[in-house]
Short mmCIF file of C-alpha atoms and ligand atoms in Angstrom, two decimals:
data_model
loop_
_atom_site.label_atom_id
_atom_site.label_comp_id
_atom_site.label_asym_id
_atom_site.label_seq_id
_atom_site.Cartn_x
_atom_site.Cartn_y
_atom_site.Cartn_z
CA MET A 1 0.36 0.24 0.06
CA SER A 2 1.48 3.37 -0.96
CA ASP A 3 0.67 6.17 1.43
CA VAL A 4 -0.68 8.21 -1.97
CA VAL A 5 -1.49 7.12 -5.28
CA VAL A 6 -1.51 10.52 -7.19
CA ILE A 7 -3.50 9.91 -10.87
CA GLY A 8 -2.13 11.49 -13.82
CA ALA A 9 1.20 12.71 -14.47
CA GLY A 10 0.50 17.15 -15.92
CA ALA A 11 1.25 19.70 -14.31
CA ALA A 12 -0.65 19.31 -11.18
CA GLY A 13 -0.38 15.60 -10.69
CA LEU A 14 3.85 15.79 -11.00
CA THR A 15 3.51 19.10 -9.34
CA ALA A 16 1.68 17.44 -6.17
CA THR A 17 3.83 13.47 -5.97
CA THR A 18 7.30 15.96 -5.88
CA ALA A 19 5.37 17.80 -3.23
CA LEU A 20 4.28 14.97 -1.40
CA ARG A 21 7.89 12.84 -1.77
CA ALA A 22 9.95 16.01 -0.34
CA ALA A 23 7.50 15.90 1.89
CA GLY A 24 8.67 11.90 3.13
CA LEU A 25 5.46 10.46 2.00
CA ASP A 26 5.35 7.69 -0.42
CA ALA A 27 3.58 8.51 -3.02
CA ILE A 28 3.22 7.33 -6.66
CA CYS A 29 1.83 9.18 -9.44
CA VAL A 30 0.17 6.67 -12.19
CA GLU A 31 -0.26 7.98 -15.99
CA ALA A 32 -2.82 7.04 -18.34
CA ARG A 33 -1.04 8.09 -21.34
CA ASP A 34 2.93 6.69 -22.71
CA ARG A 35 4.67 10.10 -21.57
CA VAL A 36 4.51 13.17 -19.21
CA GLY A 37 3.23 15.99 -19.63
CA GLY A 38 -1.01 15.91 -20.54
CA ARG A 39 -1.71 19.42 -21.55
CA LEU A 40 2.28 20.23 -21.86
CA ALA A 41 2.68 18.82 -25.36
CA THR A 42 5.70 19.51 -27.04
CA THR A 43 7.03 17.53 -30.29
CA GLU A 44 9.99 18.83 -32.49
CA GLY A 45 10.44 21.91 -29.85
CA TYR A 46 6.99 22.88 -31.23
CA ASP A 47 4.60 23.43 -28.51
CA LEU A 48 1.01 21.74 -29.44
CA GLY A 49 -0.40 22.35 -26.15
CA ALA A 50 0.19 25.27 -23.60
CA THR A 51 2.65 28.32 -25.23
CA TRP A 52 3.27 30.82 -22.81
CA PHE A 53 3.53 32.20 -19.27
CA TRP A 54 2.95 35.97 -18.61
CA ASP A 55 3.88 38.06 -15.52
CA GLY A 56 2.75 37.71 -12.28
CA GLU A 57 2.54 33.50 -12.83
CA HIS A 58 5.41 33.89 -9.84
CA ARG A 59 4.72 29.73 -9.61
CA VAL A 60 5.81 28.91 -13.34
CA ALA A 61 8.63 31.79 -12.68
CA ASP A 62 10.38 29.81 -9.30
CA LEU A 63 9.22 26.30 -11.44
CA VAL A 64 11.32 27.87 -14.33
CA ALA A 65 14.53 29.00 -12.29
CA ARG A 66 14.72 25.69 -10.38
CA LEU A 67 14.56 23.72 -12.90
CA GLY A 68 17.05 25.86 -15.73
CA VAL A 69 14.31 26.12 -18.17
CA PRO A 70 15.28 29.07 -20.49
CA ILE A 71 12.75 31.44 -21.55
CA PHE A 72 11.89 34.21 -23.93
CA ASP A 73 9.80 36.98 -24.84
CA GLN A 74 7.18 36.09 -27.87
CA HIS A 75 7.78 37.67 -30.84
CA ARG A 76 5.23 40.56 -31.19
CA PHE A 77 6.95 43.22 -33.28
CA GLY A 78 5.43 44.81 -36.70
CA ASP A 79 1.58 45.11 -37.78
CA ALA A 80 -1.19 42.41 -37.44
CA ILE A 81 -3.81 41.13 -39.67
CA VAL A 82 -7.46 40.99 -39.54
CA GLN A 83 -9.97 38.87 -41.55
CA ASP A 84 -13.36 39.50 -41.81
CA HIS A 85 -15.84 38.83 -44.50
CA THR A 86 -14.58 41.75 -46.43
CA GLY A 87 -11.07 40.98 -46.88
CA ILE A 88 -7.87 41.24 -45.71
CA ARG A 89 -6.61 44.28 -43.71
CA ARG A 90 -2.91 45.09 -42.23
CA PHE A 91 -3.09 47.06 -39.14
CA ALA A 92 -0.50 48.82 -38.13
CA GLY A 93 0.88 47.68 -34.65
CA ASN A 94 0.66 44.32 -32.48
CA PRO A 95 -2.49 44.65 -30.59
CA ILE A 96 -3.42 41.11 -30.82
CA ASP A 97 -0.45 39.60 -28.41
CA VAL A 98 0.28 41.03 -24.98
CA ALA A 99 3.55 40.39 -23.64
CA ALA A 100 4.52 36.41 -22.74
CA TYR A 101 6.99 34.36 -21.95
CA ARG A 102 8.07 31.15 -23.91
CA PHE A 103 9.77 28.15 -22.72
CA GLY A 104 13.07 27.27 -25.60
CA PRO A 105 12.18 23.84 -25.13
CA GLY A 106 9.38 23.51 -24.75
CA ALA A 107 6.66 23.84 -22.57
CA ASN A 108 6.97 19.77 -22.17
CA ALA A 109 10.27 21.00 -20.59
CA LEU A 110 8.23 21.92 -16.65
CA ALA A 111 6.75 17.88 -16.73
CA ALA A 112 10.01 16.07 -18.19
CA GLY A 113 12.39 17.62 -15.18
CA LEU A 114 9.97 17.60 -12.94
CA ALA A 115 10.03 13.39 -13.71
CA ALA A 116 13.48 13.67 -13.98
CA GLN A 117 13.68 14.17 -10.62
CA LEU A 118 11.59 11.75 -9.10
CA PRO A 119 12.99 7.80 -8.77
CA GLU A 120 11.72 5.44 -11.70
CA THR A 121 9.86 3.88 -9.19
CA ALA A 122 7.13 6.82 -7.99
CA LEU A 123 6.00 6.93 -11.94
CA ARG A 124 3.94 3.92 -13.49
CA MET A 125 3.14 5.54 -17.61
CA SER A 126 0.60 3.67 -19.88
CA THR A 127 -1.37 2.75 -16.47
CA PRO A 128 -5.31 4.08 -16.94
CA VAL A 129 -6.69 4.17 -14.24
CA THR A 130 -10.41 3.06 -14.16
CA GLY A 131 -11.99 2.53 -11.12
CA ILE A 132 -11.65 3.93 -7.33
CA HIS A 133 -13.86 2.93 -4.42
CA LEU A 134 -13.35 3.02 -0.82
CA ASP A 135 -12.53 0.14 1.22
CA GLY A 136 -12.64 0.61 5.06
CA ASP A 137 -9.91 3.23 5.51
CA THR A 138 -8.13 2.99 2.74
CA VAL A 139 -9.05 3.76 -1.53
CA GLU A 140 -8.38 0.78 -3.81
CA LEU A 141 -8.08 2.10 -7.08
CA ARG A 142 -8.00 -0.12 -10.54
CA THR A 143 -5.80 -0.39 -13.52
CA ALA A 144 -5.83 -3.15 -16.58
CA SER A 145 -3.93 -5.37 -14.11
CA GLU A 146 -3.83 -4.67 -10.89
CA ALA A 147 -5.11 -3.30 -8.06
CA LEU A 148 -3.29 -0.12 -6.21
CA ARG A 149 -3.91 0.56 -2.42
CA ALA A 150 -3.78 3.92 -0.84
CA ARG A 151 -4.45 5.74 1.98
CA GLN A 152 -4.60 9.17 0.14
CA VAL A 153 -5.83 9.55 -3.09
CA VAL A 154 -5.15 13.25 -5.72
CA LEU A 155 -6.89 12.57 -8.70
CA ALA A 156 -4.73 15.46 -10.86
CA VAL A 157 -7.17 15.11 -14.07
CA PRO A 158 -9.65 17.11 -15.77
CA PRO A 159 -13.18 16.66 -13.80
CA ALA A 160 -15.36 16.08 -16.29
CA LEU A 161 -12.87 13.29 -17.93
CA ALA A 162 -12.78 11.53 -14.63
CA VAL A 163 -16.07 11.38 -14.49
CA ALA A 164 -16.45 9.52 -17.73
CA ARG A 165 -13.21 7.49 -17.77
CA ILE A 166 -13.40 6.64 -13.64
CA ASP A 167 -16.12 4.21 -12.00
CA PHE A 168 -16.05 5.58 -8.88
CA HIS A 169 -18.50 3.28 -7.81
CA ASP A 170 -21.59 5.41 -6.38
CA GLY A 171 -18.68 7.22 -4.04
CA LEU A 172 -19.78 10.55 -5.47
CA ASP A 173 -22.49 12.59 -4.20
CA THR A 174 -25.10 13.50 -6.86
CA ASP A 175 -24.41 17.44 -6.27
CA LEU A 176 -20.73 16.68 -6.77
CA LEU A 177 -21.20 14.07 -9.63
CA ARG A 178 -22.93 16.69 -11.77
CA ARG A 179 -20.96 19.69 -11.23
CA ALA A 180 -17.82 17.21 -12.48
CA GLU A 181 -20.12 16.41 -15.68
CA ALA A 182 -20.40 19.40 -16.49
CA THR A 183 -17.26 21.36 -16.35
CA PRO A 184 -15.43 22.14 -19.40
CA VAL A 185 -12.36 21.00 -20.04
CA TRP A 186 -9.66 23.92 -20.62
CA MET A 187 -8.91 24.47 -24.52
CA GLY A 188 -10.41 20.27 -24.39
CA ALA A 189 -12.50 21.66 -27.40
CA VAL A 190 -10.11 23.43 -29.92
CA ALA A 191 -7.47 22.07 -32.11
CA LYS A 192 -4.03 23.67 -32.41
CA VAL A 193 -2.47 24.40 -35.84
CA VAL A 194 1.56 24.38 -36.05
CA ALA A 195 2.84 25.67 -39.59
CA CYS A 196 6.77 25.11 -39.45
CA TYR A 197 9.18 27.23 -42.11
CA SER A 198 12.68 26.83 -42.92
CA THR A 199 12.53 31.17 -41.81
CA PRO A 200 9.95 33.44 -40.37
CA PHE A 201 9.51 35.18 -43.88
CA TRP A 202 7.01 37.30 -42.31
CA ARG A 203 8.86 39.31 -40.00
CA THR A 204 10.66 40.76 -42.87
CA LYS A 205 7.36 42.07 -44.53
CA GLY A 206 7.54 44.07 -40.82
CA LEU A 207 4.23 41.76 -39.74
CA ALA A 208 4.04 40.03 -36.42
CA GLY A 209 2.72 37.22 -36.83
CA ALA A 210 -0.25 37.67 -35.00
CA ALA A 211 -3.93 37.84 -36.98
CA ILE A 212 -7.89 37.87 -35.98
CA SER A 213 -10.24 35.85 -38.49
CA ARG A 214 -13.66 36.03 -38.25
CA THR A 215 -14.08 33.66 -41.00
CA GLY A 216 -11.30 30.99 -40.55
CA PRO A 217 -10.04 28.05 -40.65
CA LEU A 218 -7.69 29.52 -37.86
CA ARG A 219 -9.23 32.31 -35.47
CA GLU A 220 -6.22 33.38 -33.75
CA ILE A 221 -3.18 33.44 -35.56
CA HIS A 222 0.66 34.00 -33.10
CA ASP A 223 4.52 33.66 -34.22
CA MET A 224 5.76 30.70 -32.86
CA SER A 225 9.13 30.51 -34.25
CA GLY A 226 11.97 29.57 -31.48
CA PRO A 227 14.09 31.66 -30.00
CA ASP A 228 15.76 34.47 -32.37
CA GLY A 229 13.61 33.32 -35.22
CA THR A 230 14.97 29.93 -35.11
CA ARG A 231 12.30 26.74 -35.91
CA ALA A 232 10.10 29.23 -37.76
CA ALA A 233 6.31 28.28 -36.91
CA LEU A 234 2.69 30.50 -37.16
CA PHE A 235 -0.06 28.46 -35.38
CA GLY A 236 -3.70 29.04 -34.86
CA PHE A 237 -6.06 27.63 -32.92
CA THR A 238 -9.81 26.39 -34.29
CA PRO A 239 -13.20 25.16 -32.99
CA ALA A 240 -11.75 21.25 -33.46
CA ALA A 241 -15.51 21.16 -35.28
CA ALA A 242 -14.13 23.18 -37.82
CA LEU A 243 -12.42 19.96 -38.80
CA ARG A 244 -13.36 18.28 -42.40
CA PRO A 245 -11.56 17.10 -44.77
CA GLY A 246 -9.70 19.40 -46.51
CA PHE A 247 -9.41 21.44 -43.57
CA GLU A 248 -5.04 21.99 -43.93
CA ALA A 249 -5.26 23.21 -48.07
CA ALA A 250 -7.83 25.61 -45.92
CA VAL A 251 -5.43 26.47 -43.62
CA THR A 252 -2.15 27.27 -45.55
CA ALA A 253 -5.32 28.98 -48.29
CA GLN A 254 -5.34 30.97 -45.30
CA LEU A 255 -2.29 31.63 -44.04
CA THR A 256 -1.31 31.96 -47.96
CA ARG A 257 -3.72 35.45 -48.76
CA MET A 258 -3.01 36.88 -45.17
CA PHE A 259 1.25 35.92 -45.22
CA GLY A 260 2.50 35.74 -48.34
CA PRO A 261 3.29 33.34 -50.58
CA GLU A 262 5.53 32.23 -48.57
CA ALA A 263 2.95 30.62 -46.39
CA ALA A 264 1.41 28.29 -48.99
CA ARG A 265 4.24 24.98 -48.38
CA PRO A 266 4.89 24.65 -44.96
CA GLU A 267 8.30 22.69 -43.92
CA THR A 268 5.22 20.50 -41.68
CA LEU A 269 1.94 21.11 -40.61
CA HIS A 270 0.67 19.94 -37.57
CA VAL A 271 -3.05 19.66 -36.71
CA GLN A 272 -3.59 18.14 -32.85
CA ASP A 273 -7.26 17.98 -32.11
CA TRP A 274 -7.30 18.20 -28.19
CA SER A 275 -11.06 17.41 -28.31
CA ALA A 276 -9.85 13.37 -29.96
CA GLU A 277 -7.66 13.04 -26.87
CA ARG A 278 -8.79 10.05 -24.99
CA TRP A 279 -6.96 11.11 -22.33
CA THR A 280 -7.83 15.11 -21.92
CA SER A 281 -11.36 15.14 -23.44
CA PRO A 282 -14.48 13.07 -22.27
CA PRO A 283 -17.24 13.08 -25.27
CA GLY A 284 -18.83 15.64 -26.07
CA VAL A 285 -16.75 17.89 -24.42
CA GLU A 286 -17.96 20.93 -26.45
CA GLN A 287 -20.93 21.64 -25.19
CA ARG A 288 -19.67 22.00 -21.58
CA MET A 289 -19.28 26.11 -21.21
CA ASP A 290 -19.79 26.78 -17.48
CA TYR A 291 -16.46 27.94 -16.75
CA ARG A 292 -18.50 29.40 -13.75
CA LEU A 293 -17.54 26.38 -12.45
CA PHE A 294 -13.33 26.15 -12.48
CA GLY A 295 -12.35 26.58 -9.06
CA HIS A 296 -15.91 25.63 -7.84
CA PRO A 297 -15.47 25.41 -3.89
CA ARG A 298 -16.80 21.84 -3.76
CA TYR A 299 -13.30 21.24 -5.92
CA GLN A 300 -11.34 22.72 -2.55
CA ARG A 301 -12.74 20.32 -0.64
CA PRO A 302 -11.95 16.31 -0.48
CA ALA A 303 -14.19 13.40 -1.79
CA LEU A 304 -14.49 10.23 -0.28
CA SER A 305 -14.42 10.27 3.06
CA GLY A 306 -11.68 12.91 3.36
CA ARG A 307 -9.80 10.97 0.63
CA LEU A 308 -9.94 11.95 -2.73
CA HIS A 309 -8.32 15.82 -3.42
CA TRP A 310 -8.92 16.74 -6.64
CA ALA A 311 -6.22 19.13 -8.32
CA CYS A 312 -5.77 20.05 -11.92
CA THR A 313 -6.12 23.34 -13.54
CA GLU A 314 -9.84 23.12 -13.82
CA THR A 315 -10.32 22.73 -9.99
CA ALA A 316 -7.31 25.30 -9.23
CA PRO A 317 -8.78 28.53 -6.88
CA ASP A 318 -6.79 30.90 -9.01
CA HIS A 319 -5.53 30.98 -12.69
CA ALA A 320 -7.51 28.46 -14.01
CA GLY A 321 -7.21 27.10 -17.12
CA HIS A 322 -3.39 27.86 -16.82
CA ILE A 323 -0.02 26.02 -15.87
CA GLU A 324 0.14 28.92 -13.26
CA GLY A 325 -3.84 27.17 -11.98
CA ALA A 326 -2.37 23.57 -12.99
CA LEU A 327 0.84 24.44 -10.30
CA HIS A 328 -1.39 26.03 -7.45
CA ALA A 329 -3.99 23.43 -7.83
CA GLY A 330 -0.84 20.11 -7.12
CA GLU A 331 0.61 22.30 -4.21
CA GLN A 332 -2.48 22.61 -2.57
CA ALA A 333 -4.22 19.33 -2.71
CA ALA A 334 -0.38 17.77 -1.31
CA ARG A 335 -0.88 19.90 1.49
CA ALA A 336 -4.18 19.03 2.02
CA VAL A 337 -3.32 15.84 1.64
CA LEU A 338 -0.77 16.18 4.54
CA THR A 339 -2.90 17.79 7.09
CA ALA A 340 -5.30 14.55 6.32
CA LEU A 341 -2.33 12.14 7.12
CA GLU A 342 -1.34 14.61 10.23
CA THR A 343 -4.99 15.07 11.51
CA ARG A 344 -5.02 10.67 11.13
CA ILE A 345 -7.71 10.53 8.46
CA GLY A 346 -5.55 8.56 6.15
C1 FAD B 401 -4.06 24.34 -27.23
C2 FAD B 401 -3.43 24.65 -26.37
C3 FAD B 401 -3.33 25.55 -25.43
C4 FAD B 401 -2.33 26.22 -24.38
N1 FAD B 401 -2.51 27.40 -24.21
C5 FAD B 401 -1.90 27.54 -22.68
C6 FAD B 401 -1.31 28.68 -22.54
O1 FAD B 401 -0.68 29.38 -23.85
N2 FAD B 401 -0.75 28.63 -21.02
C7 FAD B 401 -0.96 28.25 -20.86
O2 FAD B 401 -0.57 28.66 -19.53
N3 FAD B 401 -1.91 27.00 -20.29
C8 FAD B 401 -2.61 26.73 -21.70
N4 FAD B 401 -2.95 26.08 -21.63
C9 FAD B 401 -3.85 25.03 -20.56
C10 FAD B 401 -2.74 24.30 -19.48
O3 FAD B 401 -1.78 23.60 -21.01
C11 FAD B 401 -2.93 23.18 -18.58
O4 FAD B 401 -3.64 24.41 -17.47
C12 FAD B 401 -1.95 22.46 -18.11
O5 FAD B 401 -1.07 21.22 -19.17
C13 FAD B 401 -3.34 21.50 -17.07
O6 FAD B 401 -2.27 21.10 -16.19
P1 FAD B 401 -3.13 19.17 -15.50
O7 FAD B 401 -2.24 18.96 -14.67
O8 FAD B 401 -4.13 20.32 -14.30
O9 FAD B 401 -4.22 18.34 -16.48
P2 FAD B 401 -3.32 17.83 -18.12
O10 FAD B 401 -2.74 17.76 -18.30
O11 FAD B 401 -4.34 17.40 -18.35
O12 FAD B 401 -3.48 16.65 -17.63
C14 FAD B 401 -3.83 15.37 -16.90
C15 FAD B 401 -3.22 13.88 -16.51
O13 FAD B 401 -3.95 13.47 -16.22
C16 FAD B 401 -3.53 11.46 -17.14
N5 FAD B 401 -5.10 11.43 -17.33
C17 FAD B 401 -6.36 11.58 -18.18
N6 FAD B 401 -6.78 10.08 -17.61
C18 FAD B 401 -6.10 9.73 -16.38
C19 FAD B 401 -6.75 8.21 -15.76
N7 FAD B 401 -8.18 7.70 -15.30
N8 FAD B 401 -5.58 7.33 -15.48
C20 FAD B 401 -4.38 8.04 -14.68
N9 FAD B 401 -4.02 9.09 -16.18
C21 FAD B 401 -5.49 10.05 -16.65
C22 FAD B 401 -3.50 12.96 -17.98
O14 FAD B 401 -3.14 11.35 -19.41
C23 FAD B 401 -2.88 14.00 -18.73
O15 FAD B 401 -1.16 13.34 -18.37
C24 FAD B 401 -3.17 25.08 -23.11
C25 FAD B 401 -4.05 24.01 -23.23
C26 FAD B 401 -4.51 23.86 -24.71
C27 FAD B 401 -4.81 21.90 -24.91
#
C-alpha cells in the first residue's frame, strides 16, 4: 500500500507528487499516456498544447528557475492582420499579442524536468486508472492489470474526464458528480495548428505573425518561432468541430492570403485535435461551457470521506485554465493530503 497515489502526470499531478515525496511520503504517480505532461505537449520543439506564461505567474516563474528551463519573450513586433468577410487588412502595430514568455525547449520541459527528479519507481506510465472505491480505511484503485491501494488519492485529471473514464462506484454524491460532468476542460474543444517554415519570412515584411480572423478556418494566429526566429512557425486555434476533409488546404490558403506566397508550403503542418485526445477530453467536450465551475468550492474540499483530493487546472482557485493554476492545484492538494494524514483521517 502507498501513502498516496496521484492520478495523472500533468503539471498538477507531477507538482503534487514532487511535494508529497519531498515531505517524506511514499507517493506514486500513475499516468494513462506513455508520456508525461498531459496538455504540456511538445513535438520537435513545437508546442501543440500550452505555449505561454505571463507576468505575475510566480509558480511557473519559480519552476522555470528551479529546473533551469530557458525562457524568451513572445515575438510581437510588427503589424497585425485582421480578416473578415470583406477581406484582409493590415493593422499598424500589434494589438493582438500581449507580453508573454515562451519556454526555450517547449512547455513539456516543465513536466519532463519534474519527472526526471522523481525516482523511476514513483512514476507508472501507460497505466490508466479505471476504478476507485473506498475499502474501509483505504482507497482501492483499479488499473487494467492490477489493484493499487493508498491511504490518500490526488485526482490530477480534469473533473469531467475523470467521471467519464473512471468508475467511482457511487462514491461521489449527485451534486458533485453533476458539477464534475458539467465542468469544461480548458482548451479541450480546440484544435491547435502549427505551420513550420524554414524562415520567419513574415517578419521581414514587417508583420508580427499575429492575426484575428472572423472567417477561419484559424480564428487567431500567432508567431510560434523559437528563440531568435529559429524553428520558424505560425500557430492558430480553431474549434475542433471545424476539422473536416480539406481543412489543411484551407489553412495554408488562409495563411497564404494573410502572410504571402511563402506560407503556401509549410515544411510541416501539425494539427493537434484536443477533443479527440482520450486522456484529455470526455465525449461531447464542446458542450461544456459553464466556466463558473472552474475552481468551484466543491473542488477545494476532499471527496470519498476525506481521501480524494482534486488537483488540476480546472479545480484551481486562481489562474484556472493556465499552467499556473495547475501548479497551484497540485501544491494545494499536496498540502491537503499532509493535513489529512497529520489529523489521522488517512
Ligand atoms: C491547445 C492548448 C493551449 C494552451 N495554452 C496555454 C498557454 O499558453 N498557457 C497556459 O498557461 N496554459 C495553456 N493551456 C492550458 C495548460 O496546458 C493546462 O492548464 C495545464 O497543462 C493543465 O495541467 P493539468 O495537470 O491540470 O492537466 P493535464 O495536463 O490534462 O494532465 C492530466 C494528466 O492525467 C492523465 N490522465 C487522464 N486520465 C487518466 C486516468 N484515468 N488515469 C491516469 N492518468 C490519467 C493525462 O494523460 C494527463 O497526463 C493550453 C492548453 C491547450 C490544450
